């Protein structure tokens, strides 16, 4: 199971242009990572990482998003509209355990809504 530090180094590397990690390995690490045993902090961790690398790895958004919405669902957000509201709130939160990058905040508010239908499909699977 990857640690926070390992995931942070992966994120920073991707943001700096490092393409050495295979996409499948990145997805596997993300899925096996447990940012927290608390649903709220886990959701923050997943969305922080996802939003920060979404611009650099757009082909990975859907597989990572599927995992990221799980803890948000378990917090009681049961449809895509509610999850998008949670994400927009998280993008503006100042006291979160995990904080998205500035680019990640923009992605959460402006581009994540494009995945509304995909989120709805994932919620059916959960």
Tab-separated table of C-alpha atoms in Angstrom:
chain	number	residue	atom	x	y	z
A	1	UNK	CA	0.000	0.000	0.000
A	2	UNK	CA	1.510	3.345	-1.030
A	3	UNK	CA	2.106	6.020	1.589
A	4	UNK	CA	1.036	9.648	1.401
A	5	UNK	CA	4.650	10.630	0.782
A	6	UNK	CA	4.935	8.211	-2.134
A	7	UNK	CA	1.719	9.532	-3.689
A	8	UNK	CA	2.901	13.102	-3.163
A	9	UNK	CA	6.172	12.343	-4.953
A	10	UNK	CA	4.261	10.741	-7.832
A	11	UNK	CA	1.993	13.793	-8.060
A	12	UNK	CA	4.904	16.231	-8.033
A	13	UNK	CA	6.712	14.169	-10.638
A	14	UNK	CA	3.713	14.170	-12.970
A	15	UNK	CA	3.290	17.913	-12.533
A	16	UNK	CA	6.986	18.344	-13.390
A	17	UNK	CA	6.634	16.301	-16.579
A	18	UNK	CA	7.910	12.904	-15.414
A	19	UNK	CA	6.313	10.254	-17.636
A	20	UNK	CA	8.330	7.279	-16.400
A	21	UNK	CA	5.468	5.622	-14.472
A	22	UNK	CA	3.161	3.510	-16.590
A	23	UNK	CA	-0.484	4.550	-16.432
A	24	UNK	CA	-1.536	1.078	-15.251
A	25	UNK	CA	0.945	1.298	-12.357
A	26	UNK	CA	-0.362	4.715	-11.391
A	27	UNK	CA	-3.960	3.481	-11.382
A	28	UNK	CA	-2.963	0.452	-9.298
A	29	UNK	CA	-1.158	2.633	-6.747
A	30	UNK	CA	-4.088	5.047	-6.531
A	31	UNK	CA	-6.617	2.253	-6.028
A	32	UNK	CA	-4.505	0.552	-3.354
A	33	UNK	CA	-3.763	3.841	-1.550
A	34	UNK	CA	-5.744	4.567	1.599
A	35	UNK	CA	-5.365	8.297	2.285
A	36	UNK	CA	-7.327	7.929	5.530
A	37	UNK	CA	-9.638	5.536	7.323
A	38	UNK	CA	-12.004	8.478	7.789
A	39	UNK	CA	-14.330	8.857	4.776
A	40	UNK	CA	-14.071	12.646	4.660
A	41	UNK	CA	-10.281	12.694	4.708
A	42	UNK	CA	-10.100	9.771	2.275
A	43	UNK	CA	-12.349	11.641	-0.163
A	44	UNK	CA	-10.181	14.736	0.208
A	45	UNK	CA	-7.022	12.723	-0.429
A	46	UNK	CA	-8.355	11.012	-3.535
A	47	UNK	CA	-9.830	14.192	-5.026
A	48	UNK	CA	-6.751	16.236	-4.183
A	49	UNK	CA	-4.476	13.816	-6.041
A	50	UNK	CA	-6.876	13.290	-8.949
A	51	UNK	CA	-7.577	16.977	-9.479
A	52	UNK	CA	-3.905	17.874	-9.362
A	53	UNK	CA	-2.885	15.433	-12.101
A	54	UNK	CA	-6.042	15.538	-14.274
A	55	UNK	CA	-4.561	18.078	-16.706
A	56	UNK	CA	-1.449	15.949	-17.167
A	57	UNK	CA	-3.090	12.517	-17.348
A	58	UNK	CA	-6.584	13.027	-18.812
A	59	UNK	CA	-6.855	9.378	-19.870
A	60	UNK	CA	-6.691	8.361	-16.208
A	61	UNK	CA	-9.477	10.599	-14.966
A	62	UNK	CA	-12.249	8.016	-15.241
A	63	UNK	CA	-10.461	5.096	-13.536
A	64	UNK	CA	-9.248	7.369	-10.742
A	65	UNK	CA	-12.590	9.155	-10.413
A	66	UNK	CA	-14.392	5.846	-9.949
A	67	UNK	CA	-12.298	5.176	-6.832
A	68	UNK	CA	-12.391	8.786	-5.612
A	69	UNK	CA	-16.180	8.993	-5.433
A	70	UNK	CA	-16.537	5.938	-3.173
A	71	UNK	CA	-15.825	7.711	0.142
A	72	UNK	CA	-17.952	10.683	-0.923
A	73	UNK	CA	-20.841	8.292	-1.530
A	74	UNK	CA	-20.305	6.745	1.909
A	75	UNK	CA	-20.496	10.240	3.392
A	76	UNK	CA	-24.106	10.300	2.177
A	77	UNK	CA	-23.795	12.025	-1.200
A	78	UNK	CA	-25.885	9.701	-3.327
A	79	UNK	CA	-26.114	11.355	-6.748
A	80	UNK	CA	-23.790	13.108	-9.146
A	81	UNK	CA	-25.194	16.582	-8.389
A	82	UNK	CA	-24.431	16.178	-4.686
A	83	UNK	CA	-20.935	14.872	-5.408
A	84	UNK	CA	-20.225	17.866	-7.659
A	85	UNK	CA	-21.433	20.204	-4.902
A	86	UNK	CA	-19.151	18.420	-2.422
A	87	UNK	CA	-16.191	18.738	-4.832
A	88	UNK	CA	-16.802	22.469	-5.381
A	89	UNK	CA	-16.987	22.979	-1.619
A	90	UNK	CA	-13.790	20.954	-1.134
A	91	UNK	CA	-12.019	23.100	-3.749
A	92	UNK	CA	-12.699	26.164	-1.611
A	93	UNK	CA	-12.088	24.586	1.815
A	94	UNK	CA	-9.198	26.004	3.767
A	95	UNK	CA	-9.095	23.542	6.636
A	96	UNK	CA	-9.057	20.246	4.735
A	97	UNK	CA	-6.557	17.535	5.604
A	98	UNK	CA	-5.572	17.330	1.921
A	99	UNK	CA	-5.556	20.463	-0.198
A	100	UNK	CA	-5.702	20.378	-3.995
A	101	UNK	CA	-3.241	22.409	-6.020
A	102	UNK	CA	-4.417	25.685	-7.547
A	103	UNK	CA	-4.780	23.898	-10.871
A	104	UNK	CA	-6.672	21.134	-9.080
A	105	UNK	CA	-9.103	23.619	-7.581
A	106	UNK	CA	-9.879	24.953	-11.044
A	107	UNK	CA	-10.347	21.412	-12.371
A	108	UNK	CA	-12.733	20.513	-9.538
A	109	UNK	CA	-14.948	23.535	-10.192
A	110	UNK	CA	-14.758	23.856	-13.964
A	111	UNK	CA	-13.993	20.459	-15.493
A	112	UNK	CA	-15.250	17.837	-13.058
A	113	UNK	CA	-18.870	18.765	-13.914
A	114	UNK	CA	-18.171	17.381	-17.421
A	115	UNK	CA	-18.048	13.948	-15.741
A	116	UNK	CA	-21.519	14.198	-14.217
A	117	UNK	CA	-22.908	11.321	-16.325
A	118	UNK	CA	-19.867	9.158	-15.637
A	119	UNK	CA	-20.230	9.785	-11.898
A	120	UNK	CA	-23.889	8.731	-12.117
A	121	UNK	CA	-22.823	5.477	-13.820
A	122	UNK	CA	-20.214	4.806	-11.144
A	123	UNK	CA	-22.752	5.381	-8.382
A	124	UNK	CA	-24.887	2.597	-9.842
A	125	UNK	CA	-21.894	0.236	-9.460
A	126	UNK	CA	-21.311	1.280	-5.872
